[in-house]
Amino acid sequence: MSKIYCLDIGGSFIKLATGNGDDLQEVEAVATPPEYGAFIDRTADLLAAAGIGPRDRLGVSIAGSIDVDNGSVHAAQLPFLASVDFGSDLGAAIGVRLGTPLKSAIRIENDADCFALAEATFGAGRTFDNVFAIILGTGVGGSQVYRGELIRGFGGSAGEWGHGPFIQKQDPSTPGFVPQFACACGQKGCINTMGGARGLEAMHAAAGNPLRDSKAIIDGWAGGDTACTATVASYVSLLTDALAVTLNITGAEIVPVGGGLSSATALISAIDSGVRHKVLRPRPEPLVIRGQTGQNGGLWGIYAQILKDRAAA
Ligand SMILES: [Zn+2]
């Protein structure tokens, strides 16, 4: 049977794993080259050295949004992928090393989608039909898996609960004031501008406090610091407003959380208890919980997708 090779490509590292059944073994991680030619060569060399063959399948989880029309990838940390079709170029480079092309097309998926697939298949959502996974990283992402299938939606935009003008214009003297920060998507007041680590820091500074990183703000909150407590209260209140609406629309049964803030256990608990009382059908059980696939969510998610592809072939 063909083997499955999985890549997780981020701005700092390229990780390679090979899968077999319920087991996925990480083979190697290398630094991401900063230039496109070197990036393609390094990745193809890594796969050739790991023994990929023409009948094997290759999947890629990548930290960026994928343009399904031309194969370009838009990622802040991988700017050299914006005007190329890297899947085709990588396939050609592997073909040169093997002396024959790969039989199956390379499957490329966004890392937030992979995290949702990973959690729905192998992680915290594996016993549920309807999983809405969220990323609380530098910004905010999300993706829905229903009965094992990723919901893609128009232009692949389904699940993007972090975007859209959500935060209302307020008088700056309002207690708990949150500015309508500009978002990279072109809107103002997106949940993405306040829900990640950078957003938490920006909210804290906007309230007139000295600059502190997200960990210091969360630690301050846990230790009873008044300013940090006020910031985290505003953060949880706004984030759970948006998440409750999202869960009413999607009807999701469980919300695994990934990204850097998911390791802040008390914060995830506060989000869980906040949102459980705002959704249309309040839940007695935990709804928002830390994901189980963690740092390897991208690899496990693309692995889940390729297992599905192979079973359907
Ligand atoms: Zn936005």
PDB file of C-alpha atoms and ligand atoms in Angstrom:
ATOM      1  CA  MET A   1       0.000   0.000   0.000  1.00  0.00           C
ATOM      2  CA  SER A   2       1.100   3.569  -0.657  1.00  0.00           C
ATOM      3  CA  LYS A   3       2.672   5.461   2.214  1.00  0.00           C
ATOM      4  CA  ILE A   4       1.455   8.849   3.389  1.00  0.00           C
ATOM      5  CA  TYR A   5       3.855  11.754   3.771  1.00  0.00           C
ATOM      6  CA  CYS A   6       2.692  14.875   5.601  1.00  0.00           C
ATOM      7  CA  LEU A   7       4.296  18.308   5.675  1.00  0.00           C
ATOM      8  CA  ASP A   8       3.489  21.161   8.033  1.00  0.00           C
ATOM      9  CA  ILE A   9       4.871  24.394   6.577  1.00  0.00           C
ATOM     10  CA  GLY A  10       5.104  27.486   8.742  1.00  0.00           C
ATOM     11  CA  GLY A  11       7.171  30.653   8.712  1.00  0.00           C
ATOM     12  CA  SER A  12       9.847  29.163  10.977  1.00  0.00           C
ATOM     13  CA  PHE A  13       9.865  25.395  10.344  1.00  0.00           C
ATOM     14  CA  ILE A  14       8.965  22.725   7.817  1.00  0.00           C
ATOM     15  CA  LYS A  15       7.958  19.519   9.637  1.00  0.00           C
ATOM     16  CA  LEU A  16       7.740  16.129   7.947  1.00  0.00           C
ATOM     17  CA  ALA A  17       5.876  13.077   9.254  1.00  0.00           C
ATOM     18  CA  THR A  18       4.918   9.701   7.830  1.00  0.00           C
ATOM     19  CA  GLY A  19       1.702   7.925   8.728  1.00  0.00           C
ATOM     20  CA  ASN A  20       0.492   4.401   9.133  1.00  0.00           C
ATOM     21  CA  GLY A  21      -2.994   3.578  10.493  1.00  0.00           C
ATOM     22  CA  ASP A  22      -3.598   5.550  13.699  1.00  0.00           C
ATOM     23  CA  ASP A  23       0.084   6.350  13.991  1.00  0.00           C
ATOM     24  CA  LEU A  24       1.914   9.374  12.666  1.00  0.00           C
ATOM     25  CA  GLN A  25       5.661   9.611  13.194  1.00  0.00           C
ATOM     26  CA  GLU A  26       7.448  12.934  12.973  1.00  0.00           C
ATOM     27  CA  VAL A  27      10.560  12.369  10.852  1.00  0.00           C
ATOM     28  CA  GLU A  28      12.325  15.690  10.769  1.00  0.00           C
ATOM     29  CA  ALA A  29      11.930  19.455  11.154  1.00  0.00           C
ATOM     30  CA  VAL A  30      14.080  21.949   9.245  1.00  0.00           C
ATOM     31  CA  ALA A  31      14.203  25.747   9.205  1.00  0.00           C
ATOM     32  CA  THR A  32      12.028  27.296   6.470  1.00  0.00           C
ATOM     33  CA  PRO A  33      14.311  28.796   3.779  1.00  0.00           C
ATOM     34  CA  PRO A  34      13.574  32.501   3.175  1.00  0.00           C
ATOM     35  CA  GLU A  35      13.651  32.319  -0.636  1.00  0.00           C
ATOM     36  CA  TYR A  36      11.387  30.391  -3.031  1.00  0.00           C
ATOM     37  CA  GLY A  37      13.962  28.379  -5.032  1.00  0.00           C
ATOM     38  CA  ALA A  38      15.714  27.198  -1.864  1.00  0.00           C
ATOM     39  CA  PHE A  39      12.332  26.494  -0.252  1.00  0.00           C
ATOM     40  CA  ILE A  40      11.251  24.158  -3.099  1.00  0.00           C
ATOM     41  CA  ASP A  41      14.653  22.425  -3.251  1.00  0.00           C
ATOM     42  CA  ARG A  42      14.908  21.934   0.522  1.00  0.00           C
ATOM     43  CA  THR A  43      11.392  20.513   0.743  1.00  0.00           C
ATOM     44  CA  ALA A  44      11.852  18.145  -2.219  1.00  0.00           C
ATOM     45  CA  ASP A  45      15.233  16.993  -0.835  1.00  0.00           C
ATOM     46  CA  LEU A  46      13.654  16.326   2.561  1.00  0.00           C
ATOM     47  CA  LEU A  47      10.960  14.104   0.981  1.00  0.00           C
ATOM     48  CA  ALA A  48      13.426  12.282  -1.295  1.00  0.00           C
ATOM     49  CA  ALA A  49      15.744  11.599   1.666  1.00  0.00           C
ATOM     50  CA  ALA A  50      12.761  10.207   3.625  1.00  0.00           C
ATOM     51  CA  GLY A  51      12.120   7.742   0.778  1.00  0.00           C
ATOM     52  CA  ILE A  52       8.981   9.061  -0.922  1.00  0.00           C
ATOM     53  CA  GLY A  53       8.010   6.969  -3.953  1.00  0.00           C
ATOM     54  CA  PRO A  54       5.867   7.752  -7.023  1.00  0.00           C
ATOM     55  CA  ARG A  55       2.826   5.874  -5.632  1.00  0.00           C
ATOM     56  CA  ASP A  56       2.948   7.541  -2.198  1.00  0.00           C
ATOM     57  CA  ARG A  57       0.621  10.367  -1.227  1.00  0.00           C
ATOM     58  CA  LEU A  58       1.751  13.772  -0.051  1.00  0.00           C
ATOM     59  CA  GLY A  59      -0.284  16.281   1.954  1.00  0.00           C
ATOM     60  CA  VAL A  60       0.689  19.760   3.087  1.00  0.00           C
ATOM     61  CA  SER A  61      -0.695  21.859   5.930  1.00  0.00           C
ATOM     62  CA  ILE A  62       0.283  25.473   5.407  1.00  0.00           C
ATOM     63  CA  ALA A  63      -0.048  28.619   7.515  1.00  0.00           C
ATOM     64  CA  GLY A  64      -1.859  30.757   4.957  1.00  0.00           C
ATOM     65  CA  SER A  65      -4.979  31.112   2.839  1.00  0.00           C
ATOM     66  CA  ILE A  66      -4.970  29.101  -0.380  1.00  0.00           C
ATOM     67  CA  ASP A  67      -6.345  30.534  -3.637  1.00  0.00           C
ATOM     68  CA  VAL A  68      -8.102  27.556  -5.192  1.00  0.00           C
ATOM     69  CA  ASP A  69      -8.082  29.210  -8.646  1.00  0.00           C
ATOM     70  CA  ASN A  70      -4.316  29.493  -9.127  1.00  0.00           C
ATOM     71  CA  GLY A  71      -2.644  27.622  -6.255  1.00  0.00           C
ATOM     72  CA  SER A  72      -1.100  30.735  -4.728  1.00  0.00           C
ATOM     73  CA  VAL A  73      -0.832  30.924  -0.946  1.00  0.00           C
ATOM     74  CA  HIS A  74      -1.203  34.152   1.002  1.00  0.00           C
ATOM     75  CA  ALA A  75       0.708  33.959   4.251  1.00  0.00           C
ATOM     76  CA  ALA A  76       2.284  36.837   6.160  1.00  0.00           C
ATOM     77  CA  GLN A  77       5.244  34.653   7.114  1.00  0.00           C
ATOM     78  CA  LEU A  78       5.729  33.081   3.651  1.00  0.00           C
ATOM     79  CA  PRO A  79       5.478  36.096   1.297  1.00  0.00           C
ATOM     80  CA  PHE A  80       7.317  34.302  -1.556  1.00  0.00           C
ATOM     81  CA  LEU A  81       4.305  31.984  -2.079  1.00  0.00           C
ATOM     82  CA  ALA A  82       1.934  34.807  -3.101  1.00  0.00           C
ATOM     83  CA  SER A  83       2.549  34.695  -6.867  1.00  0.00           C
ATOM     84  CA  VAL A  84       3.461  31.042  -7.525  1.00  0.00           C
ATOM     85  CA  ASP A  85       1.721  27.654  -7.708  1.00  0.00           C
ATOM     86  CA  PHE A  86       3.882  25.967  -5.138  1.00  0.00           C
ATOM     87  CA  GLY A  87       2.040  22.633  -5.248  1.00  0.00           C
ATOM     88  CA  SER A  88       2.835  22.233  -8.962  1.00  0.00           C
ATOM     89  CA  ASP A  89       6.426  23.384  -8.502  1.00  0.00           C
ATOM     90  CA  LEU A  90       6.986  21.067  -5.535  1.00  0.00           C
ATOM     91  CA  GLY A  91       5.465  18.141  -7.464  1.00  0.00           C
ATOM     92  CA  ALA A  92       7.801  18.847 -10.407  1.00  0.00           C
ATOM     93  CA  ALA A  93      10.858  19.072  -8.121  1.00  0.00           C
ATOM     94  CA  ILE A  94       9.972  15.729  -6.487  1.00  0.00           C
ATOM     95  CA  GLY A  95       9.422  14.210  -9.951  1.00  0.00           C
ATOM     96  CA  VAL A  96      12.925  15.279 -11.007  1.00  0.00           C
ATOM     97  CA  ARG A  97      14.422  13.578  -7.938  1.00  0.00           C
ATOM     98  CA  LEU A  98      12.410  10.359  -8.464  1.00  0.00           C
ATOM     99  CA  GLY A  99      12.813  10.290 -12.241  1.00  0.00           C
ATOM    100  CA  THR A 100       9.016   9.998 -12.541  1.00  0.00           C
ATOM    101  CA  PRO A 101       6.069  12.151 -11.386  1.00  0.00           C
ATOM    102  CA  LEU A 102       3.974  11.431  -8.261  1.00  0.00           C
ATOM    103  CA  LYS A 103       0.833   9.488  -9.259  1.00  0.00           C
ATOM    104  CA  SER A 104      -1.473  11.472  -6.941  1.00  0.00           C
ATOM    105  CA  ALA A 105      -1.839  15.255  -6.803  1.00  0.00           C
ATOM    106  CA  ILE A 106      -0.376  16.906  -3.713  1.00  0.00           C
ATOM    107  CA  ARG A 107      -3.152  17.834  -1.274  1.00  0.00           C
ATOM    108  CA  ILE A 108      -2.683  21.292   0.291  1.00  0.00           C
ATOM    109  CA  GLU A 109      -4.847  22.617   3.109  1.00  0.00           C
ATOM    110  CA  ASN A 110      -4.852  25.656   5.376  1.00  0.00           C
ATOM    111  CA  ASP A 111      -3.481  24.996   8.875  1.00  0.00           C
ATOM    112  CA  ALA A 112      -6.662  26.073  10.721  1.00  0.00           C
ATOM    113  CA  ASP A 113      -8.666  23.646   8.540  1.00  0.00           C
ATOM    114  CA  CYS A 114      -6.090  20.955   9.313  1.00  0.00           C
ATOM    115  CA  PHE A 115      -6.369  21.637  13.041  1.00  0.00           C
ATOM    116  CA  ALA A 116     -10.157  21.182  12.832  1.00  0.00           C
ATOM    117  CA  LEU A 117      -9.773  17.917  10.881  1.00  0.00           C
ATOM    118  CA  ALA A 118      -7.158  16.718  13.368  1.00  0.00           C
ATOM    119  CA  GLU A 119      -9.361  17.425  16.373  1.00  0.00           C
ATOM    120  CA  ALA A 120     -12.474  15.973  14.709  1.00  0.00           C
ATOM    121  CA  THR A 121     -10.667  12.782  13.676  1.00  0.00           C
ATOM    122  CA  PHE A 122      -8.071  12.114  16.367  1.00  0.00           C
ATOM    123  CA  GLY A 123      -8.515  14.755  19.097  1.00  0.00           C
ATOM    124  CA  ALA A 124     -11.039  16.377  21.432  1.00  0.00           C
ATOM    125  CA  GLY A 125     -13.845  16.243  18.832  1.00  0.00           C
ATOM    126  CA  ARG A 126     -13.506  12.616  17.793  1.00  0.00           C
ATOM    127  CA  THR A 127     -16.716  11.500  19.517  1.00  0.00           C
ATOM    128  CA  PHE A 128     -18.799  14.365  18.077  1.00  0.00           C
ATOM    129  CA  ASP A 129     -20.495  14.847  14.683  1.00  0.00           C
ATOM    130  CA  ASN A 130     -20.263  18.628  14.571  1.00  0.00           C
ATOM    131  CA  VAL A 131     -16.936  20.219  15.544  1.00  0.00           C
ATOM    132  CA  PHE A 132     -16.046  23.907  15.376  1.00  0.00           C
ATOM    133  CA  ALA A 133     -12.340  24.303  16.075  1.00  0.00           C
ATOM    134  CA  ILE A 134     -10.927  27.731  16.863  1.00  0.00           C
ATOM    135  CA  ILE A 135      -7.410  29.106  16.830  1.00  0.00           C
ATOM    136  CA  LEU A 136      -6.454  31.725  19.405  1.00  0.00           C
ATOM    137  CA  GLY A 137      -2.916  32.398  18.238  1.00  0.00           C
ATOM    138  CA  THR A 138      -1.435  35.728  17.205  1.00  0.00           C
ATOM    139  CA  GLY A 139      -4.906  36.315  15.681  1.00  0.00           C
ATOM    140  CA  VAL A 140      -8.147  34.321  15.463  1.00  0.00           C
ATOM    141  CA  GLY A 141      -9.128  31.513  13.082  1.00  0.00           C
ATOM    142  CA  GLY A 142     -11.761  28.822  12.880  1.00  0.00           C
ATOM    143  CA  SER A 143     -13.018  25.907  10.874  1.00  0.00           C
ATOM    144  CA  GLN A 144     -15.947  23.487  10.998  1.00  0.00           C
ATOM    145  CA  VAL A 145     -15.970  19.748  10.401  1.00  0.00           C
ATOM    146  CA  TYR A 146     -19.318  17.979  10.072  1.00  0.00           C
ATOM    147  CA  ARG A 147     -19.357  14.160  10.109  1.00  0.00           C
ATOM    148  CA  GLY A 148     -15.690  14.065   9.198  1.00  0.00           C
ATOM    149  CA  GLU A 149     -15.927  16.511   6.294  1.00  0.00           C
ATOM    150  CA  LEU A 150     -14.493  19.985   6.258  1.00  0.00           C
ATOM    151  CA  ILE A 151     -17.129  22.643   5.514  1.00  0.00           C
ATOM    152  CA  ARG A 152     -15.433  24.853   2.920  1.00  0.00           C
ATOM    153  CA  GLY A 153     -18.104  27.347   1.831  1.00  0.00           C
ATOM    154  CA  PHE A 154     -17.807  30.180  -0.666  1.00  0.00           C
ATOM    155  CA  GLY A 155     -14.166  30.705  -1.641  1.00  0.00           C
ATOM    156  CA  GLY A 156     -13.105  28.479   1.268  1.00  0.00           C
ATOM    157  CA  SER A 157     -14.251  31.153   3.724  1.00  0.00           C
ATOM    158  CA  ALA A 158     -16.498  29.001   5.954  1.00  0.00           C
ATOM    159  CA  GLY A 159     -15.597  29.069   9.630  1.00  0.00           C
ATOM    160  CA  GLU A 160     -13.854  32.459   9.543  1.00  0.00           C
ATOM    161  CA  TRP A 161     -15.639  33.767  12.619  1.00  0.00           C
ATOM    162  CA  GLY A 162     -12.717  36.148  13.317  1.00  0.00           C
ATOM    163  CA  HIS A 163     -13.596  38.481  10.439  1.00  0.00           C
ATOM    164  CA  GLY A 164     -16.398  40.959   9.944  1.00  0.00           C
ATOM    165  CA  PRO A 165     -17.143  44.314  11.635  1.00  0.00           C
ATOM    166  CA  PHE A 166     -18.245  43.026  15.039  1.00  0.00           C
ATOM    167  CA  ILE A 167     -16.960  45.514  17.620  1.00  0.00           C
ATOM    168  CA  GLN A 168     -19.180  48.559  17.737  1.00  0.00           C
ATOM    169  CA  LYS A 169     -17.939  52.142  17.764  1.00  0.00           C
ATOM    170  CA  GLN A 170     -17.836  53.321  21.374  1.00  0.00           C
ATOM    171  CA  ASP A 171     -17.162  56.483  23.279  1.00  0.00           C
ATOM    172  CA  PRO A 172     -13.588  56.046  24.608  1.00  0.00           C
ATOM    173  CA  SER A 173     -14.826  56.991  28.103  1.00  0.00           C
ATOM    174  CA  THR A 174     -17.109  53.893  28.195  1.00  0.00           C
ATOM    175  CA  PRO A 175     -15.952  51.413  30.873  1.00  0.00           C
ATOM    176  CA  GLY A 176     -14.253  48.460  29.140  1.00  0.00           C
ATOM    177  CA  PHE A 177     -13.786  50.517  25.948  1.00  0.00           C
ATOM    178  CA  VAL A 178     -12.400  48.491  23.024  1.00  0.00           C
ATOM    179  CA  PRO A 179     -11.311  50.445  19.926  1.00  0.00           C
ATOM    180  CA  GLN A 180     -12.313  49.418  16.409  1.00  0.00           C
ATOM    181  CA  PHE A 181      -8.815  48.287  15.431  1.00  0.00           C
ATOM    182  CA  ALA A 182      -8.100  47.946  11.679  1.00  0.00           C
ATOM    183  CA  CYS A 183      -7.915  44.331  10.488  1.00  0.00           C
ATOM    184  CA  ALA A 184      -5.662  42.941   7.731  1.00  0.00           C
ATOM    185  CA  CYS A 185      -8.846  41.849   5.886  1.00  0.00           C
ATOM    186  CA  GLY A 186      -9.770  45.515   5.279  1.00  0.00           C
ATOM    187  CA  GLN A 187     -12.587  45.773   7.844  1.00  0.00           C
ATOM    188  CA  LYS A 188     -12.480  47.459  11.246  1.00  0.00           C
ATOM    189  CA  GLY A 189     -13.490  45.930  14.578  1.00  0.00           C
ATOM    190  CA  CYS A 190     -13.018  42.261  13.607  1.00  0.00           C
ATOM    191  CA  ILE A 191     -12.770  39.715  16.424  1.00  0.00           C
ATOM    192  CA  ASN A 192      -9.404  38.867  14.838  1.00  0.00           C
ATOM    193  CA  THR A 193      -8.133  42.282  16.001  1.00  0.00           C
ATOM    194  CA  MET A 194      -8.778  41.576  19.704  1.00  0.00           C
ATOM    195  CA  GLY A 195      -9.117  37.804  20.176  1.00  0.00           C
ATOM    196  CA  GLY A 196      -5.523  36.644  19.686  1.00  0.00           C
ATOM    197  CA  ALA A 197      -2.425  37.350  21.753  1.00  0.00           C
ATOM    198  CA  ARG A 198      -1.672  40.602  19.865  1.00  0.00           C
ATOM    199  CA  GLY A 199      -5.282  41.711  20.302  1.00  0.00           C
ATOM    200  CA  LEU A 200      -5.244  41.080  24.055  1.00  0.00           C
ATOM    201  CA  GLU A 201      -2.079  43.171  24.294  1.00  0.00           C
ATOM    202  CA  ALA A 202      -3.597  45.944  22.142  1.00  0.00           C
ATOM    203  CA  MET A 203      -6.759  46.037  24.294  1.00  0.00           C
ATOM    204  CA  HIS A 204      -4.672  46.298  27.453  1.00  0.00           C
ATOM    205  CA  ALA A 205      -2.624  49.183  26.012  1.00  0.00           C
ATOM    206  CA  ALA A 206      -5.743  50.942  24.654  1.00  0.00           C
ATOM    207  CA  ALA A 207      -7.109  51.073  28.219  1.00  0.00           C
ATOM    208  CA  GLY A 208      -4.133  53.281  29.130  1.00  0.00           C
ATOM    209  CA  ASN A 209      -1.932  50.555  30.636  1.00  0.00           C
ATOM    210  CA  PRO A 210       1.787  50.093  29.984  1.00  0.00           C
ATOM    211  CA  LEU A 211       2.652  47.603  27.218  1.00  0.00           C
ATOM    212  CA  ARG A 212       2.639  44.007  28.506  1.00  0.00           C
ATOM    213  CA  ASP A 213       2.753  40.741  26.614  1.00  0.00           C
ATOM    214  CA  SER A 214      -0.242  38.413  26.630  1.00  0.00           C
ATOM    215  CA  LYS A 215       1.319  36.007  29.130  1.00  0.00           C
ATOM    216  CA  ALA A 216       1.995  38.839  31.597  1.00  0.00           C
ATOM    217  CA  ILE A 217      -1.600  40.074  31.226  1.00  0.00           C
ATOM    218  CA  ILE A 218      -3.022  36.570  31.832  1.00  0.00           C
ATOM    219  CA  ASP A 219      -0.650  36.023  34.783  1.00  0.00           C
ATOM    220  CA  GLY A 220      -1.664  39.430  36.182  1.00  0.00           C
ATOM    221  CA  TRP A 221      -5.338  38.469  35.908  1.00  0.00           C
ATOM    222  CA  ALA A 222      -4.680  35.157  37.708  1.00  0.00           C
ATOM    223  CA  GLY A 223      -2.813  37.080  40.425  1.00  0.00           C
ATOM    224  CA  GLY A 224      -5.652  39.575  40.956  1.00  0.00           C
ATOM    225  CA  ASP A 225      -4.075  42.645  39.273  1.00  0.00           C
ATOM    226  CA  THR A 226      -6.889  45.174  38.766  1.00  0.00           C
ATOM    227  CA  ALA A 227      -5.910  46.441  35.299  1.00  0.00           C
ATOM    228  CA  CYS A 228      -5.246  42.933  33.927  1.00  0.00           C
ATOM    229  CA  THR A 229      -8.536  41.705  35.404  1.00  0.00           C
ATOM    230  CA  ALA A 230     -10.423  44.492  33.631  1.00  0.00           C
ATOM    231  CA  THR A 231      -8.722  43.713  30.312  1.00  0.00           C
ATOM    232  CA  VAL A 232      -9.392  39.971  30.519  1.00  0.00           C
ATOM    233  CA  ALA A 233     -13.025  40.613  31.536  1.00  0.00           C
ATOM    234  CA  SER A 234     -13.556  42.782  28.406  1.00  0.00           C
ATOM    235  CA  TYR A 235     -11.714  40.224  26.294  1.00  0.00           C
ATOM    236  CA  VAL A 236     -13.800  37.266  27.487  1.00  0.00           C
ATOM    237  CA  SER A 237     -17.035  39.231  27.224  1.00  0.00           C
ATOM    238  CA  LEU A 238     -16.484  40.298  23.582  1.00  0.00           C
ATOM    239  CA  LEU A 239     -14.970  37.033  22.414  1.00  0.00           C
ATOM    240  CA  THR A 240     -17.828  34.986  23.871  1.00  0.00           C
ATOM    241  CA  ASP A 241     -20.446  37.327  22.344  1.00  0.00           C
ATOM    242  CA  ALA A 242     -19.056  36.529  18.881  1.00  0.00           C
ATOM    243  CA  LEU A 243     -18.475  32.847  19.622  1.00  0.00           C
ATOM    244  CA  ALA A 244     -22.031  32.356  20.950  1.00  0.00           C
ATOM    245  CA  VAL A 245     -23.474  33.738  17.697  1.00  0.00           C
ATOM    246  CA  THR A 246     -21.111  31.494  15.732  1.00  0.00           C
ATOM    247  CA  LEU A 247     -22.169  28.410  17.692  1.00  0.00           C
ATOM    248  CA  ASN A 248     -25.861  29.247  17.277  1.00  0.00           C
ATOM    249  CA  ILE A 249     -25.306  29.346  13.494  1.00  0.00           C
ATOM    250  CA  THR A 250     -23.131  26.240  13.235  1.00  0.00           C
ATOM    251  CA  GLY A 251     -24.825  24.167  15.950  1.00  0.00           C
ATOM    252  CA  ALA A 252     -21.393  22.826  16.890  1.00  0.00           C
ATOM    253  CA  GLU A 253     -21.240  20.376  19.794  1.00  0.00           C
ATOM    254  CA  ILE A 254     -17.633  20.935  20.817  1.00  0.00           C
ATOM    255  CA  VAL A 255     -15.058  23.695  20.319  1.00  0.00           C
ATOM    256  CA  PRO A 256     -11.432  22.519  20.538  1.00  0.00           C
ATOM    257  CA  VAL A 257      -9.004  25.435  20.877  1.00  0.00           C
ATOM    258  CA  GLY A 258      -5.555  25.634  19.309  1.00  0.00           C
ATOM    259  CA  GLY A 259      -2.921  28.356  19.041  1.00  0.00           C
ATOM    260  CA  GLY A 260      -0.676  29.880  21.705  1.00  0.00           C
ATOM    261  CA  LEU A 261      -3.466  31.096  24.008  1.00  0.00           C
ATOM    262  CA  SER A 262      -4.915  27.556  24.230  1.00  0.00           C
ATOM    263  CA  SER A 263      -2.224  26.732  26.809  1.00  0.00           C
ATOM    264  CA  ALA A 264      -3.729  29.342  29.198  1.00  0.00           C
ATOM    265  CA  THR A 265      -6.009  26.867  30.982  1.00  0.00           C
ATOM    266  CA  ALA A 266      -7.823  29.401  33.187  1.00  0.00           C
ATOM    267  CA  LEU A 267      -8.523  31.653  30.194  1.00  0.00           C
ATOM    268  CA  ILE A 268     -10.014  28.767  28.184  1.00  0.00           C
ATOM    269  CA  SER A 269     -12.203  27.874  31.214  1.00  0.00           C
ATOM    270  CA  ALA A 270     -13.390  31.491  31.468  1.00  0.00           C
ATOM    271  CA  ILE A 271     -14.258  31.500  27.736  1.00  0.00           C
ATOM    272  CA  ASP A 272     -16.065  28.176  28.147  1.00  0.00           C
ATOM    273  CA  SER A 273     -18.212  29.271  31.059  1.00  0.00           C
ATOM    274  CA  GLY A 274     -18.901  32.626  29.358  1.00  0.00           C
ATOM    275  CA  VAL A 275     -20.075  31.138  26.073  1.00  0.00           C
ATOM    276  CA  ARG A 276     -22.057  28.259  27.570  1.00  0.00           C
ATOM    277  CA  HIS A 277     -24.453  30.776  29.122  1.00  0.00           C
ATOM    278  CA  LYS A 278     -24.812  32.861  25.959  1.00  0.00           C
ATOM    279  CA  VAL A 279     -25.651  30.156  23.411  1.00  0.00           C
ATOM    280  CA  LEU A 280     -29.277  29.524  22.557  1.00  0.00           C
ATOM    281  CA  ARG A 281     -29.158  26.051  24.104  1.00  0.00           C
ATOM    282  CA  PRO A 282     -27.021  26.282  27.246  1.00  0.00           C
ATOM    283  CA  ARG A 283     -24.849  23.185  27.764  1.00  0.00           C
ATOM    284  CA  PRO A 284     -24.104  21.436  31.040  1.00  0.00           C
ATOM    285  CA  GLU A 285     -20.888  19.893  29.676  1.00  0.00           C
ATOM    286  CA  PRO A 286     -17.683  21.753  28.746  1.00  0.00           C
ATOM    287  CA  LEU A 287     -18.027  23.203  25.250  1.00  0.00           C
ATOM    288  CA  VAL A 288     -14.780  25.112  24.704  1.00  0.00           C
ATOM    289  CA  ILE A 289     -11.772  22.957  25.563  1.00  0.00           C
ATOM    290  CA  ARG A 290      -8.087  22.846  24.769  1.00  0.00           C
ATOM    291  CA  GLY A 291      -7.333  20.800  21.633  1.00  0.00           C
ATOM    292  CA  GLN A 292      -5.449  17.526  22.013  1.00  0.00           C
ATOM    293  CA  THR A 293      -3.314  17.563  18.867  1.00  0.00           C
ATOM    294  CA  GLY A 294      -1.466  20.744  19.895  1.00  0.00           C
ATOM    295  CA  GLN A 295       1.683  21.633  17.964  1.00  0.00           C
ATOM    296  CA  ASN A 296       1.135  18.742  15.559  1.00  0.00           C
ATOM    297  CA  GLY A 297      -2.459  19.629  14.636  1.00  0.00           C
ATOM    298  CA  GLY A 298      -1.369  20.540  11.087  1.00  0.00           C
ATOM    299  CA  LEU A 299       0.305  17.184  10.516  1.00  0.00           C
ATOM    300  CA  TRP A 300      -2.528  15.143  12.056  1.00  0.00           C
ATOM    301  CA  GLY A 301      -5.126  17.131  10.108  1.00  0.00           C
ATOM    302  CA  ILE A 302      -3.573  16.713   6.683  1.00  0.00           C
ATOM    303  CA  TYR A 303      -3.035  13.049   7.552  1.00  0.00           C
ATOM    304  CA  ALA A 304      -6.764  12.697   8.298  1.00  0.00           C
ATOM    305  CA  GLN A 305      -7.599  14.306   4.940  1.00  0.00           C
ATOM    306  CA  ILE A 306      -5.275  11.984   2.993  1.00  0.00           C
ATOM    307  CA  LEU A 307      -6.638   8.886   4.754  1.00  0.00           C
ATOM    308  CA  LYS A 308     -10.059  10.045   3.536  1.00  0.00           C
ATOM    309  CA  ASP A 309      -8.774  10.695  -0.005  1.00  0.00           C
ATOM    310  CA  ARG A 310      -7.165   7.282  -0.135  1.00  0.00           C
ATOM    311  CA  ALA A 311     -10.275   5.514   1.159  1.00  0.00           C
ATOM    312  CA  ALA A 312     -12.394   7.291  -1.500  1.00  0.00           C
ATOM    313  CA  ALA A 313     -10.002   6.478  -4.371  1.00  0.00           C
TER     314      ALA A 313
HETATM  315 ZN    ZN B   1     -10.869  41.017   9.581  1.00  0.00          ZN
END
